XYZ file of C-alpha atoms in Angstrom:
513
model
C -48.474 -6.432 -53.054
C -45.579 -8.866 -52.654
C -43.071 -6.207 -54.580
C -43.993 -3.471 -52.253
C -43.707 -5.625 -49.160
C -40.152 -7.033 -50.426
C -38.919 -3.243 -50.906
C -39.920 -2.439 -47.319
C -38.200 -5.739 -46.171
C -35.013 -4.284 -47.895
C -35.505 -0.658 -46.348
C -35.194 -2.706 -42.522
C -32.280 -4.675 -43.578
C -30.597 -1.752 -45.144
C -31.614 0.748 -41.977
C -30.279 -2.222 -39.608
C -27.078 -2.536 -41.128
C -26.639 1.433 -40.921
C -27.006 1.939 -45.325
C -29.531 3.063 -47.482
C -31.242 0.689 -49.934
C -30.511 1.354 -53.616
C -33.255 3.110 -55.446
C -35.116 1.702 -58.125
C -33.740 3.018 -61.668
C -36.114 5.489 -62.704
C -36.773 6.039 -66.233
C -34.698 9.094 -68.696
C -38.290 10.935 -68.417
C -38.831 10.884 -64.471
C -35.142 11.283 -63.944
C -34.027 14.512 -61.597
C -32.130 17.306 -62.600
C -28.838 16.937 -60.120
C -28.326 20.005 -57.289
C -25.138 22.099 -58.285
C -22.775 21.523 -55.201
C -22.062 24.220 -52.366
C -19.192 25.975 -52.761
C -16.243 24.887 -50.662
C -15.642 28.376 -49.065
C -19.318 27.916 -47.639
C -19.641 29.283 -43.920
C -19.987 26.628 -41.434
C -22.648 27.317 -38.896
C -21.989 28.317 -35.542
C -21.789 26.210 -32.451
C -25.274 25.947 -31.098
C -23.981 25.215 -27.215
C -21.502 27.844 -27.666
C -17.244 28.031 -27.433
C -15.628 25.242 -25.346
C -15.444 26.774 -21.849
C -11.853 27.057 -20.449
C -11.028 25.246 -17.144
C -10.195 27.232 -13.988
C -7.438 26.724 -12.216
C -7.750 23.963 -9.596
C -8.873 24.133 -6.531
C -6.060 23.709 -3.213
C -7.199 21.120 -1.003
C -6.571 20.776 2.464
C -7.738 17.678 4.528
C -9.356 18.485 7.427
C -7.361 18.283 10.732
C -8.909 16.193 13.705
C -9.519 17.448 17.164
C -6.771 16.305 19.594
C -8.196 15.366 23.299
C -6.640 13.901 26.001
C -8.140 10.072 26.409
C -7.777 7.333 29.672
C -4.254 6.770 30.935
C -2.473 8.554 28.804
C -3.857 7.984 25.573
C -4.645 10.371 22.859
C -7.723 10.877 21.372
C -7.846 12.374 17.608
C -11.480 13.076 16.879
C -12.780 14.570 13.272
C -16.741 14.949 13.180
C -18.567 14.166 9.610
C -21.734 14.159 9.463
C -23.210 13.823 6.061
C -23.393 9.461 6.392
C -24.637 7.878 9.687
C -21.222 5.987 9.666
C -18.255 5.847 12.395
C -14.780 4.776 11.929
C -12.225 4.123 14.603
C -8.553 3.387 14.677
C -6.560 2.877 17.831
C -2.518 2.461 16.601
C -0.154 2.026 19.495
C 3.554 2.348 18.573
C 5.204 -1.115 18.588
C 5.335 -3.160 15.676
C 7.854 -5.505 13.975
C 10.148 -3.352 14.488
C 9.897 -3.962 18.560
C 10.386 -7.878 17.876
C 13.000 -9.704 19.490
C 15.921 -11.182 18.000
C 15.046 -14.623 17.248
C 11.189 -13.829 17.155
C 10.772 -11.818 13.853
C 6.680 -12.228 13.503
C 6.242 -12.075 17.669
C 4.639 -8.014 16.899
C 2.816 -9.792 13.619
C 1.197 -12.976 15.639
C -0.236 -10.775 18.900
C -1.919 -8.894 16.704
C -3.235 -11.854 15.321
C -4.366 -13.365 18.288
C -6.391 -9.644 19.777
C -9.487 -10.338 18.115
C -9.202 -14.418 18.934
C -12.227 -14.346 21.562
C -11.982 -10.926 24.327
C -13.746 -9.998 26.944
C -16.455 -12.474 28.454
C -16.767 -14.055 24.839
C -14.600 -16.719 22.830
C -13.814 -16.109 19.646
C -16.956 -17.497 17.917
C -19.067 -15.915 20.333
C -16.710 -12.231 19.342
C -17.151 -13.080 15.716
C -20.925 -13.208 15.386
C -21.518 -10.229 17.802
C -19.461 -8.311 15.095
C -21.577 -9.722 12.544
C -24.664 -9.228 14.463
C -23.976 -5.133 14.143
C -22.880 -5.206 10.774
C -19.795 -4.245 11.808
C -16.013 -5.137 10.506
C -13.246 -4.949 13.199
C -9.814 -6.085 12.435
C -5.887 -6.068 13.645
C -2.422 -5.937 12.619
C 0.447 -5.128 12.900
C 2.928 -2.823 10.701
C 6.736 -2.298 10.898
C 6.593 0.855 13.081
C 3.138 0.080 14.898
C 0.106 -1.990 15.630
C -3.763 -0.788 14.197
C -6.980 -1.650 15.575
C -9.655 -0.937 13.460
C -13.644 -0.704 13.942
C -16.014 0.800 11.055
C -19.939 0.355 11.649
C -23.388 2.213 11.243
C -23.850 4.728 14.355
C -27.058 3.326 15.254
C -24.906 0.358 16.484
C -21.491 2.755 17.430
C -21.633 1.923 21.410
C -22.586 -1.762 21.159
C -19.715 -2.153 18.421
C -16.906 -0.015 20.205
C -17.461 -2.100 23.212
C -16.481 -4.889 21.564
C -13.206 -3.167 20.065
C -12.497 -2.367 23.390
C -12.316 -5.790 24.178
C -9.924 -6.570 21.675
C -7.886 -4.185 22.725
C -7.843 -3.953 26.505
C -9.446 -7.091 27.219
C -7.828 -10.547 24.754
C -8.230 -13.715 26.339
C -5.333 -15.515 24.615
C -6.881 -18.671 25.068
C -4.240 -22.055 24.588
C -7.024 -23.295 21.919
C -7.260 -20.409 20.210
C -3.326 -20.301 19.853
C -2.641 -23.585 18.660
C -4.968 -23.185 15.448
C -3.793 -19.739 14.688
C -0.042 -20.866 14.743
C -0.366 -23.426 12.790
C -1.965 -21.084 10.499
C 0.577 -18.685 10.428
C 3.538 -21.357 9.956
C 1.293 -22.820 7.317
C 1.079 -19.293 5.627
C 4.383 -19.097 6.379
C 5.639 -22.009 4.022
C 3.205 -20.908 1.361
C 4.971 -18.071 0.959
C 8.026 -19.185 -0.631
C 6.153 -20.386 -3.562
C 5.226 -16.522 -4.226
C 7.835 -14.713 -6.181
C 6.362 -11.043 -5.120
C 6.563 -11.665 -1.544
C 9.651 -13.516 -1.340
C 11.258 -10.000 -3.557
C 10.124 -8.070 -0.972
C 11.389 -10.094 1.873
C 14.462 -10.325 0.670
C 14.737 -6.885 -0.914
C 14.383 -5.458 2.586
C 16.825 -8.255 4.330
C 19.517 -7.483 1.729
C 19.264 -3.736 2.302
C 19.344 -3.631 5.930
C 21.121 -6.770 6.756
C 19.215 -10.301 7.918
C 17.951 -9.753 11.992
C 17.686 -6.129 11.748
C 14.759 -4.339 12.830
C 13.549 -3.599 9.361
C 15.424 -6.557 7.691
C 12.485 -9.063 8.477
C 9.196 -9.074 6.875
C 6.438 -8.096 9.020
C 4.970 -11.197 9.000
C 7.655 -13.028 10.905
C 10.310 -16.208 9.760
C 9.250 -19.457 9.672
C 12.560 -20.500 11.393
C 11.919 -17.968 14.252
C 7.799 -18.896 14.272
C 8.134 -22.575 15.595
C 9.832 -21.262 18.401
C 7.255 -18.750 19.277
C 4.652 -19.428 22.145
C 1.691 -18.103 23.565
C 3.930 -16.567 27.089
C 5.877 -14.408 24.829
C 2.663 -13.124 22.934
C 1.098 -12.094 26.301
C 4.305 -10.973 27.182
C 4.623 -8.421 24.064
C 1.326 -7.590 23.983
C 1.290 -6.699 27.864
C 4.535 -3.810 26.993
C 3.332 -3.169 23.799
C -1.020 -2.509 24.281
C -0.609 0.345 26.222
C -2.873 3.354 26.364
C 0.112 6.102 26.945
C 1.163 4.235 23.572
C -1.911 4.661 22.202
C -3.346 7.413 19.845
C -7.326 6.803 19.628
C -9.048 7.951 15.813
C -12.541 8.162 15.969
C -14.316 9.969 12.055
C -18.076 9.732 11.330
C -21.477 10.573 12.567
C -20.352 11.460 15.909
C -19.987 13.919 18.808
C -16.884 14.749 21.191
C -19.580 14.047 23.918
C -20.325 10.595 23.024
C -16.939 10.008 21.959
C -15.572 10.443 25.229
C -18.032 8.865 27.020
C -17.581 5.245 25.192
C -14.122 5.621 25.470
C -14.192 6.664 29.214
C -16.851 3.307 29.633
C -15.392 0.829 27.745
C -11.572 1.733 27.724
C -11.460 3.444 31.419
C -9.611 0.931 33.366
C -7.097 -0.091 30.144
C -4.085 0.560 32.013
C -0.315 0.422 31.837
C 0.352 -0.703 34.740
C 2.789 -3.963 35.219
C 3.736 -2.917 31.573
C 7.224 -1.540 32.930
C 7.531 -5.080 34.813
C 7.347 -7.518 31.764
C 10.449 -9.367 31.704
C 13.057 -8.529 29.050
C 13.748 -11.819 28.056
C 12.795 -13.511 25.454
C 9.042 -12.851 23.858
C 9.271 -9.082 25.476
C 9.674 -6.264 22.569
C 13.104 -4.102 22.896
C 13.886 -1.336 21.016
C 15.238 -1.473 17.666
C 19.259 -2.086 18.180
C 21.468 -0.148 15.778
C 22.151 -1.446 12.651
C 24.959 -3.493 12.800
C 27.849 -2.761 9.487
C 26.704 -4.080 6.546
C 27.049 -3.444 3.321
C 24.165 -4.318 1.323
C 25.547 -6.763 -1.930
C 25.252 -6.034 -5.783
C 23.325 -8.306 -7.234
C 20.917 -11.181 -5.043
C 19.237 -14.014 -7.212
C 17.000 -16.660 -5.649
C 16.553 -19.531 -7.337
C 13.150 -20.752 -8.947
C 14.065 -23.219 -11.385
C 11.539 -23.659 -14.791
C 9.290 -20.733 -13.615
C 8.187 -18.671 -16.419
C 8.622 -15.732 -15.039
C 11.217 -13.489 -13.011
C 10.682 -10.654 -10.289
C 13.627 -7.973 -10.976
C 13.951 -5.305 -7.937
C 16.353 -2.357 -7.750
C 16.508 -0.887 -3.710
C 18.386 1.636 -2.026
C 17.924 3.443 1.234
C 15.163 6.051 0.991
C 14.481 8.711 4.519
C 12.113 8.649 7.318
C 8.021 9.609 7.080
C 9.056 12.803 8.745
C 11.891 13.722 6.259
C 10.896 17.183 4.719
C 12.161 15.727 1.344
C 9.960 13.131 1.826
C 6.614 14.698 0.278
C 9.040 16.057 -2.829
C 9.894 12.457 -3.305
C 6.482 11.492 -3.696
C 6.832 13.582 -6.550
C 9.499 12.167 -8.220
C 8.135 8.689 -7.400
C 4.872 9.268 -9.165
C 6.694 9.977 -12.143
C 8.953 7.161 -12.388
C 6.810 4.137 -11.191
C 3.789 5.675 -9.006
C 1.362 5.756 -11.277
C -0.340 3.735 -13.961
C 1.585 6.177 -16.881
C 5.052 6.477 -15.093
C 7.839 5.824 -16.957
C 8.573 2.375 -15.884
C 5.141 0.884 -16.269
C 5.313 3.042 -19.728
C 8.483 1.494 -21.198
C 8.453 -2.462 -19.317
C 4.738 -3.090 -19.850
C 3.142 -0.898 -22.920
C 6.513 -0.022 -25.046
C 8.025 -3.881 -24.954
C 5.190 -6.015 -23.325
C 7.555 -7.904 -20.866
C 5.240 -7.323 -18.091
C 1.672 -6.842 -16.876
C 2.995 -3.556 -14.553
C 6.351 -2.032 -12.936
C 5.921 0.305 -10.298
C 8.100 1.437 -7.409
C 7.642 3.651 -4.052
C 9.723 5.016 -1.251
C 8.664 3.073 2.199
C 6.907 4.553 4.915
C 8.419 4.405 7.958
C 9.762 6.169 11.111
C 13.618 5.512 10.442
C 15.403 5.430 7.414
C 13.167 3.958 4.913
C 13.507 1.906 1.714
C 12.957 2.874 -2.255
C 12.511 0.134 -4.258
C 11.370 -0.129 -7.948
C 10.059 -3.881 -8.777
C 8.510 -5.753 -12.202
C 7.313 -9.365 -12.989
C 8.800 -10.386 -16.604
C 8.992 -13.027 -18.562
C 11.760 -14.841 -18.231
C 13.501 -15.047 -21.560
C 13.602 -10.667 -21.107
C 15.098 -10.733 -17.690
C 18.205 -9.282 -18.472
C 16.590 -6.285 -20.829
C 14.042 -5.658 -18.961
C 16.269 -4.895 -16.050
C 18.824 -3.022 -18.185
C 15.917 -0.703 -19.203
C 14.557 -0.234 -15.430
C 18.317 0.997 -14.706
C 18.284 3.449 -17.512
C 15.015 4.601 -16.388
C 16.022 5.104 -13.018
C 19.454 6.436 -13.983
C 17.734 8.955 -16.078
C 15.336 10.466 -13.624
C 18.089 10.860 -11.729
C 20.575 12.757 -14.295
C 17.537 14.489 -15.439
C 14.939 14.940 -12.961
C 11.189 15.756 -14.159
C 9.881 17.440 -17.535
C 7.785 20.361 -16.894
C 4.475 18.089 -18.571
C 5.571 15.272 -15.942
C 5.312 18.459 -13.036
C 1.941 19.157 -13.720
C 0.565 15.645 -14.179
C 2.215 14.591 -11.075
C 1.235 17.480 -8.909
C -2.813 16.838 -10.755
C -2.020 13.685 -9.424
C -0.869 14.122 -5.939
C -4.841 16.402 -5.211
C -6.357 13.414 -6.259
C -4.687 11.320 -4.351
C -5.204 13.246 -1.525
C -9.073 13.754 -2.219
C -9.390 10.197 -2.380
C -7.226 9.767 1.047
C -9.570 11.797 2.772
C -13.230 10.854 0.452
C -14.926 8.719 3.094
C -15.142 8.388 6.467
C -13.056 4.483 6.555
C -10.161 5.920 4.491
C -10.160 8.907 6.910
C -9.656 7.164 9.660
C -6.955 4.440 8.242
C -4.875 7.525 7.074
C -5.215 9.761 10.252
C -4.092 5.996 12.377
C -0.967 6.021 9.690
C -0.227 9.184 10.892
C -0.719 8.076 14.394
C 1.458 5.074 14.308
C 4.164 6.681 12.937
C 4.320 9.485 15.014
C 3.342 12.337 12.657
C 1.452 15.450 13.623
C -2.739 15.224 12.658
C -1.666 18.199 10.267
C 1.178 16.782 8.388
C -0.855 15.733 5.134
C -1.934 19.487 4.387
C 1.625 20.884 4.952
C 2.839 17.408 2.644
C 0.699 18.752 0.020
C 1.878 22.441 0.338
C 5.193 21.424 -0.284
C 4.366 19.386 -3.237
C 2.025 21.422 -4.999
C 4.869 24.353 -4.441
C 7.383 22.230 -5.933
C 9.773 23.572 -8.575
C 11.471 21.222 -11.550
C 14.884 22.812 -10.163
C 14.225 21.588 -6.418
C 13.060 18.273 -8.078
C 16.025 17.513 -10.106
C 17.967 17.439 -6.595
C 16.751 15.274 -4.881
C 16.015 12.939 -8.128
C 19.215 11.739 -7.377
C 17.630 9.423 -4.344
C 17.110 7.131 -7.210
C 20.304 6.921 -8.455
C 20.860 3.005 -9.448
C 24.753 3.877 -8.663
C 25.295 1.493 -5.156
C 22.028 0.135 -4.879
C 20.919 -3.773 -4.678
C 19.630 -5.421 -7.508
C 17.482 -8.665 -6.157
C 16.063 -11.122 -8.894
C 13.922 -14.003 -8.431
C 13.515 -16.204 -11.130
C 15.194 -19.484 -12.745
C 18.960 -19.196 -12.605
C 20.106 -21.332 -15.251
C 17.909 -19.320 -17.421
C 19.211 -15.985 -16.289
C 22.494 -15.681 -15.458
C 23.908 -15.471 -18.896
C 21.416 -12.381 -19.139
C 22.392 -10.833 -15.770
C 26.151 -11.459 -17.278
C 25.618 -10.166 -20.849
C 24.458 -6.390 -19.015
C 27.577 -6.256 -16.998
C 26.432 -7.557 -13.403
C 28.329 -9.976 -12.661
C 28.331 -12.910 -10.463
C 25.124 -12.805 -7.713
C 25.256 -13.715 -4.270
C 22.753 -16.569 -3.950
C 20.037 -15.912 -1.657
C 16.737 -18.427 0.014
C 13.090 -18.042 0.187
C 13.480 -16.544 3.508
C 16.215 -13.777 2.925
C 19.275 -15.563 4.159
C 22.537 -15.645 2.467
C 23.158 -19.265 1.052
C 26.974 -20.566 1.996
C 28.380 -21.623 -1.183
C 29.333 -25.585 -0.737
C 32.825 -26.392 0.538
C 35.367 -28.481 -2.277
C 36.449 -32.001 -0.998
């Protein structure tokens, strides 16, 4: 009894560990006569589920285009029924943003938005935030370079209680002195934090050396802290009263919803949001002007900001890119996708997986209604500074001699209907990218035609206008440890840098005795 229990409590072990247990030796006379083995030319058996099936060629996808009404005062109204989710989505984008700020009040566009949703209407803004709550709704602000976003998403069931309350926000702020003095002090305190973060502070002054320092694009969205303790509440109402404007406004609404009851909230709640007085608000300072012209400037070389001992460095190669409404805009996409838009462009490919000197390199061409930005940016470690940037120049400098290979074309146009899909999957994402639109000024049909172009693209066309990413004249910024990295900046032929601050200003070199 115990021998046939212990071969059983081999056969578990041995089925556990995925192998069979070793038989017992048999004796000469019991012993089998071995099987002759099959012949290697045997006939393998069919598939039993049949030949793999061939893929058809993909589908074309075209978003669907919203119904454009005319709204209160002037405002538009871009309205796209979907009614497979008992959700609603609104975006109301007026056209000012940072852009529209002042000289001397970079942030002025940033901070009003700020302060919308900062009590409204007949409640403060405790009394605003649990209402919101209270509907399970989400409503925020902002503000971007060429415009300002409202945004409401919520179940429909609560849709009029919740839009009245957007309405507030936007037609109705209270801009109480309380309510200002904590969320300034918040922004200055975000302000100073920011210097600390090597991403943000290559982006800052990425965009400041490309445009020149004071230009309408050549300060971050977010405002200075120099030009932010100067900033008070009379010049937020003042921007917000020539800026919140409903013939400035383009009105999204996406979801469970009908044109009737569309217009009817907005014609309730939004009715007497007028422009009137706007044209009065005084033109000095705190008022938004339009952008000046660009003053001559010629962008530098090479920009390092310091960071002494930090362990790692942010390398960034910009160069002017073209407007949102540039036909070779969509094309660039393209291009962009290949070289550092996607998780297996060649940038990511070569800085991260082929020499591990970074957890990702991407780059993109900037949105925007002027002349926009391209940029290409990594993290390294320090000690590969200098490579790593050597090989994001060849990189670039190749895509432009070379343009596309025809594997890279079809991945990139695969890539481009997914990204559209997803764009236009759910009912929040509808409405953020029909408000892009709206803010900057693009027709509620310009994503299909986008993706015509693209999907029509040929390598020959591409290989053109690759050369937008020729490294030839554009600014290299690097943020990192300088002592470390110089002698690497040096050893790949770039010379001496101009040296740079936390908040994109040229630092004067110090005077001799």
């Amino acid at each position: 009894m115990r021998a046939r229990n212990a071969g059983a409590m081999i056969a578990l072990v041995a089925a556990a560990v995925g192998c069979e247990p070793k038989a017992p030796a048999q004796s000469p006379a019991r012993a089998e006569v071995p099987r002759p083995a099959l012949p290697a030319t045997a006939a393998q058996p069919a598939d039993p589920i049949g030949p793999k099936p061939e893929l058809p060629e993909p589908q074309p996808f075209t978003p669907p285009a919203p119904v454009v009404l005319d709204g209160p005062n002037g405002a538009k109204v871009w309205l796209l029924e979907r009614h497979t989710l008992p959700i609603v989505s609104v975006s109301v984008a007026v056209a000012s943003g940072s852009a529209d700020d002042p000289k001397g009040a970079a942030g002025l566009a940033h901070i009003t938005a700020d302060m919308l949703d900062e009590g409204a209407g007949q409640r403060s803004a405790v009394e605003l935030s649990s209402a919101i709550n209270d509907l399970g709704a989400t409503i925020s602000v902002g503000a971007r370079a060429d415009g300002s976003v409202a945004t409401l998403s919520v179940l429909k069931k609560n849709f009029g209680k919740a839009f009245s309350l957007l309405a507030d926000v936007v037609a109705r702020p209270r801009f109480e002195a309380k309510e200002w003095k904590r969320v300034s002090e918040l922004w200055q305190n975000d302000l100073r934090k920011r210097g600390d973060d090597p991403t943000r502070v290559s982006a800052l002054v990425s965009t400041a050396a490309l445009y020149g320092p004071g230009t309408p694009y050549g300060h971050p969205v977010e405002g200075l802290l120099a030009d932010a303790r100067s900033i008070g509440l009379p010049a937020v109402k003042a921007f917000y009263k020539a800026a919140w404007r409903p013939d400035r406004a383009v009105i999204t609404v996406v979801g469970d919803i009908t044109r009737d009851e569309v217009m009817q909230a907005i014609s309730r709640d939004l009715g007497t949001w007028s422009d009137k007085g706007a044209g009065a608000a005084p033109a000095a300072k705190g008022a938004p002007a339009a952008p000046a012209a660009a003053p001559a400037w010629k962008p530098p070389r090479l920009v390092l900001v310091d960071r002494p001992g930090a362990p790692q460095s942010v390398i960034a190669v910009v160069r002017e890119g073209v407007a949102a409404s540039d036909p070779r805009r969509p094309l660039l996409q393209l291009i962009n996708t290949a070289l550092g838009g996607s998780f297996t462009s060649r940038l990511n490919q070569n800085l991260r997986e082929d020499h591990g000197w970074s957890y990702g390199a991407a780059s993109a061409f900037s949105e925007t209604k002027q002349q926009g930005a391209f940029v290409a940016r990594a993290s390294v470690v320090t000690e590969a500074t200098g490579p790593a940037l050597k090989e994001m120049l060849a990189e670039l400098a190749k895509m432009s001699d070379s343009g596309l290979t025809r594997d890279e074309l079809a991945k990139v146009q695969a890539h481009d209907r997914a990204d559209l899909v997803s764009a236009y999957e759910t009912v929040n994402r509808t409405a953020l990218r029909l408000g892009t639109l709206a803010r900057l000024q693009l027709p509620e049909t310009f994503d299909g035609a986008a993706s015509q172009a693209r999907q029509q693209a040929t390598l020959a066309g591409l290989a053109e206008l690759a050369r937008a990413v020729d490294p030839k004249g554009a600014t290299i910024v690097v943020v990192g440890p300088r002592q470390e990295i110089l002698p690497q900046l040096q050893a790949i032929g770039l010379g001496e840098p101009e040296a740079w601050d936390v908040e994109g200003q040229p630092i004067q070199p110090k005077k001799a005795p």
